[in-house]
Amino acid sequence: MDRRKDEHGLRFTEEDRKKVFQKIKEQEAGNGDQPGGTLAARLKKAVPLSASIIVLILFAGLLLLTINESLFPQTGQAPSSEDEAWIEDIEELSFIWANALKERDGKPRYEMMSPEAKEKFIEEQKTVSGTDWNYVLCCSSPWVVEFEIERKDEHSVMITYLTQTSEPRYYKSVEVISFREENGRAVVDEYETVLEDEEVMEAE
């Protein structure tokens, strides 16, 4: 009987080899329907399962997106042209308001005020200069060196002023200005000094 050495030096007859291959084929045929069977059988079962999982993930993602949009409809939306115009008006008026104090000229402030704010302004000016009031703001010292404007929200800003006297000494004052729309334009609805002449060690 012809025997051949394999690469490990073991001897198998051709009949031995046929028996081994036949046994392997029988095992594969028997395990095809069992968990962990042939690769082809496992793939056949895995493909429909994977497709189901993908469909489920896509459905869950779509549902989550729909819920998010319904709860937070404004998230990620760009501001409209009207919103941008309003913000530009607020920024421009805030600069004019702050610069008016630097120039000590209250007329630009008065012109941008609501009727209620104008009444408040007139009463304040009468307290300083009597019934024959004028538009002159504050006093000659301390004077405004610089100012910084910070938008608090859609309708209000905070203005921080750095002022100085001749010594020199430096001070900080803070105003909060609120706006509203009147006849299609922004006007100052309310203004308040929340910090006045707080001394600082040096120019900030």
Short mmCIF file of C-alpha atoms in Angstrom, two decimals:
data_model
loop_
_atom_site.label_atom_id
_atom_site.label_comp_id
_atom_site.label_asym_id
_atom_site.label_seq_id
_atom_site.Cartn_x
_atom_site.Cartn_y
_atom_site.Cartn_z
CA MET A 1 0.00 0.00 0.00
CA ASP A 2 1.39 3.39 -1.05
CA ARG A 3 2.13 5.69 1.86
CA ARG A 4 3.35 9.28 1.55
CA LYS A 5 4.89 11.54 4.13
CA ASP A 6 3.20 14.81 4.81
CA GLU A 7 5.17 17.92 5.80
CA HIS A 8 5.27 16.75 9.42
CA GLY A 9 6.71 13.36 8.57
CA LEU A 10 3.43 11.47 9.22
CA ARG A 11 2.38 8.78 6.80
CA PHE A 12 -1.14 8.69 5.33
CA THR A 13 -2.53 6.52 2.62
CA GLU A 14 -4.76 7.97 -0.06
CA GLU A 15 -7.64 6.12 1.57
CA ASP A 16 -6.86 7.83 4.89
CA ARG A 17 -7.02 11.20 3.19
CA LYS A 18 -10.41 10.44 1.59
CA LYS A 19 -11.83 9.40 4.97
CA VAL A 20 -10.65 12.62 6.57
CA PHE A 21 -12.14 14.83 3.85
CA GLN A 22 -15.40 12.87 3.88
CA LYS A 23 -15.68 13.33 7.67
CA ILE A 24 -15.09 17.09 7.32
CA LYS A 25 -17.84 17.37 4.69
CA GLU A 26 -20.29 15.46 6.89
CA GLN A 27 -19.56 17.74 9.84
CA GLU A 28 -20.09 20.85 7.75
CA ALA A 29 -23.38 19.53 6.36
CA GLY A 30 -24.59 18.64 9.85
CA ASN A 31 -23.60 21.97 11.44
CA GLY A 32 -24.98 24.22 8.74
CA ASP A 33 -28.26 24.77 10.60
CA GLN A 34 -26.65 24.98 14.03
CA PRO A 35 -25.23 28.08 15.74
CA GLY A 36 -21.57 28.37 14.78
CA GLY A 37 -22.02 26.29 11.58
CA THR A 38 -20.33 26.98 8.26
CA LEU A 39 -19.28 30.50 7.40
CA ALA A 40 -21.78 30.65 4.54
CA ALA A 41 -24.61 29.60 6.86
CA ARG A 42 -23.61 32.15 9.51
CA LEU A 43 -23.47 34.92 6.91
CA LYS A 44 -26.85 33.95 5.57
CA LYS A 45 -28.38 34.42 9.01
CA ALA A 46 -26.38 37.52 9.87
CA VAL A 47 -27.36 39.63 6.86
CA PRO A 48 -31.10 39.94 7.61
CA LEU A 49 -30.31 40.67 11.28
CA SER A 50 -27.87 43.44 10.38
CA ALA A 51 -30.36 45.00 7.99
CA SER A 52 -33.00 45.02 10.72
CA ILE A 53 -30.61 46.70 13.14
CA ILE A 54 -29.72 49.39 10.58
CA VAL A 55 -33.40 50.13 9.89
CA LEU A 56 -34.07 50.34 13.63
CA ILE A 57 -31.14 52.77 14.17
CA LEU A 58 -32.29 54.99 11.30
CA PHE A 59 -35.85 55.05 12.62
CA ALA A 60 -34.67 55.94 16.14
CA GLY A 61 -32.45 58.73 14.77
CA LEU A 62 -35.32 60.19 12.73
CA LEU A 63 -37.62 60.06 15.75
CA LEU A 64 -35.04 61.79 17.96
CA LEU A 65 -34.53 64.53 15.35
CA THR A 66 -38.28 65.14 15.10
CA ILE A 67 -38.64 65.40 18.88
CA ASN A 68 -35.66 67.77 19.12
CA GLU A 69 -37.06 70.09 16.44
CA SER A 70 -40.46 70.21 18.12
CA LEU A 71 -39.00 71.02 21.54
CA PHE A 72 -36.32 73.44 20.34
CA PRO A 73 -37.58 74.98 17.09
CA GLN A 74 -35.14 77.94 17.20
CA THR A 75 -31.94 75.94 17.71
CA GLY A 76 -29.45 76.41 14.89
CA GLN A 77 -31.63 78.86 12.96
CA ALA A 78 -29.92 81.87 11.45
CA PRO A 79 -31.23 85.28 12.55
CA SER A 80 -33.68 86.90 10.15
CA SER A 81 -32.89 90.14 8.37
CA GLU A 82 -35.26 91.93 10.77
CA ASP A 83 -33.37 90.56 13.78
CA GLU A 84 -30.06 91.65 12.27
CA ALA A 85 -31.42 95.14 11.56
CA TRP A 86 -32.69 95.41 15.14
CA ILE A 87 -29.29 94.41 16.56
CA GLU A 88 -27.55 96.95 14.31
CA ASP A 89 -29.94 99.68 15.52
CA ILE A 90 -29.26 98.78 19.14
CA GLU A 91 -25.50 98.84 18.62
CA GLU A 92 -25.60 102.20 16.83
CA LEU A 93 -27.87 103.84 19.38
CA SER A 94 -25.79 102.48 22.25
CA PHE A 95 -22.66 104.05 20.79
CA ILE A 96 -24.42 107.41 20.33
CA TRP A 97 -25.74 107.19 23.91
CA ALA A 98 -22.31 106.49 25.41
CA ASN A 99 -20.52 109.06 23.25
CA ALA A 100 -23.06 111.70 24.32
CA LEU A 101 -21.81 111.37 27.89
CA LYS A 102 -18.23 111.65 26.68
CA GLU A 103 -19.17 114.87 24.83
CA ARG A 104 -21.40 115.97 27.73
CA ASP A 105 -24.21 116.60 25.24
CA GLY A 106 -27.57 115.14 26.25
CA LYS A 107 -29.48 116.14 23.11
CA PRO A 108 -28.60 112.99 21.08
CA ARG A 109 -29.79 110.94 24.06
CA TYR A 110 -33.03 112.89 24.33
CA GLU A 111 -33.81 112.40 20.63
CA MET A 112 -33.67 108.60 20.88
CA MET A 113 -35.84 108.30 24.02
CA SER A 114 -39.42 107.11 24.45
CA PRO A 115 -41.89 109.71 25.84
CA GLU A 116 -41.55 108.20 29.34
CA ALA A 117 -37.76 108.28 29.20
CA LYS A 118 -37.85 111.91 28.03
CA GLU A 119 -39.91 112.87 31.06
CA LYS A 120 -37.40 111.17 33.34
CA PHE A 121 -34.51 112.94 31.58
CA ILE A 122 -36.12 116.37 31.94
CA GLU A 123 -36.71 115.86 35.66
CA GLU A 124 -33.09 114.80 36.15
CA GLN A 125 -31.82 117.86 34.26
CA LYS A 126 -34.07 120.17 36.28
CA THR A 127 -32.52 118.76 39.46
CA VAL A 128 -29.07 119.79 38.18
CA SER A 129 -29.79 123.12 36.45
CA GLY A 130 -33.24 124.22 37.67
CA THR A 131 -36.50 124.69 35.81
CA ASP A 132 -34.64 126.31 32.94
CA TRP A 133 -33.03 122.97 32.18
CA ASN A 134 -30.57 122.26 29.38
CA TYR A 135 -28.93 119.28 27.67
CA VAL A 136 -25.53 119.53 29.35
CA LEU A 137 -24.64 116.21 30.97
CA CYS A 138 -22.85 115.70 34.22
CA CYS A 139 -19.92 117.92 35.09
CA SER A 140 -16.47 118.81 33.80
CA SER A 141 -14.71 116.35 36.12
CA PRO A 142 -14.37 113.42 36.07
CA TRP A 143 -14.58 113.14 32.30
CA VAL A 144 -15.07 110.04 30.17
CA VAL A 145 -11.81 108.60 28.85
CA GLU A 146 -13.29 105.56 27.14
CA PHE A 147 -16.31 103.26 27.25
CA GLU A 148 -17.19 99.67 26.48
CA ILE A 149 -20.60 98.39 25.31
CA GLU A 150 -21.80 94.87 26.04
CA ARG A 151 -25.12 93.52 24.80
CA LYS A 152 -26.99 91.81 27.65
CA ASP A 153 -29.91 90.43 25.63
CA GLU A 154 -32.10 91.29 22.66
CA HIS A 155 -33.38 94.51 24.24
CA SER A 156 -30.69 95.80 26.57
CA VAL A 157 -27.01 96.70 26.80
CA MET A 158 -24.55 97.48 29.58
CA ILE A 159 -22.14 100.38 29.12
CA THR A 160 -19.02 100.65 31.28
CA TYR A 161 -17.30 104.04 31.41
CA LEU A 162 -13.75 104.76 32.51
CA THR A 163 -13.52 108.34 33.79
CA GLN A 164 -10.60 110.45 34.98
CA THR A 165 -9.82 113.53 37.04
CA SER A 166 -6.76 115.75 36.74
CA GLU A 167 -4.79 114.23 39.70
CA PRO A 168 -5.05 111.81 37.87
CA ARG A 169 -7.58 109.50 39.50
CA TYR A 170 -9.62 106.94 37.63
CA TYR A 171 -13.22 105.85 38.19
CA LYS A 172 -15.67 103.38 36.75
CA SER A 173 -19.38 103.88 36.13
CA VAL A 174 -21.90 101.45 34.64
CA GLU A 175 -25.23 102.10 32.92
CA VAL A 176 -27.88 99.63 31.74
CA ILE A 177 -29.96 100.77 28.77
CA SER A 178 -33.20 99.06 27.65
CA PHE A 179 -34.79 99.49 24.22
CA ARG A 180 -38.22 98.95 22.72
CA GLU A 181 -39.75 99.34 19.28
CA GLU A 182 -41.84 102.43 18.63
CA ASN A 183 -43.26 103.40 15.23
CA GLY A 184 -40.98 100.89 13.53
CA ARG A 185 -37.74 102.07 15.17
CA ALA A 186 -35.78 101.35 18.32
CA VAL A 187 -36.00 103.87 21.17
CA VAL A 188 -34.51 103.98 24.66
CA ASP A 189 -37.27 102.80 26.96
CA GLU A 190 -35.37 102.84 30.27
CA TYR A 191 -31.90 103.71 31.52
CA GLU A 192 -30.31 103.27 34.90
CA THR A 193 -26.90 103.94 36.46
CA VAL A 194 -26.05 100.80 38.43
CA LEU A 195 -22.53 101.88 39.44
CA GLU A 196 -21.26 105.44 39.72
CA ASP A 197 -17.71 106.73 40.14
CA GLU A 198 -16.13 103.68 41.73
CA GLU A 199 -12.45 104.46 42.07
CA VAL A 200 -10.04 102.15 40.33
CA MET A 201 -6.29 102.03 40.94
CA GLU A 202 -5.30 102.69 37.34
CA ALA A 203 -6.73 102.91 33.86
CA GLU A 204 -8.12 99.51 32.88
#
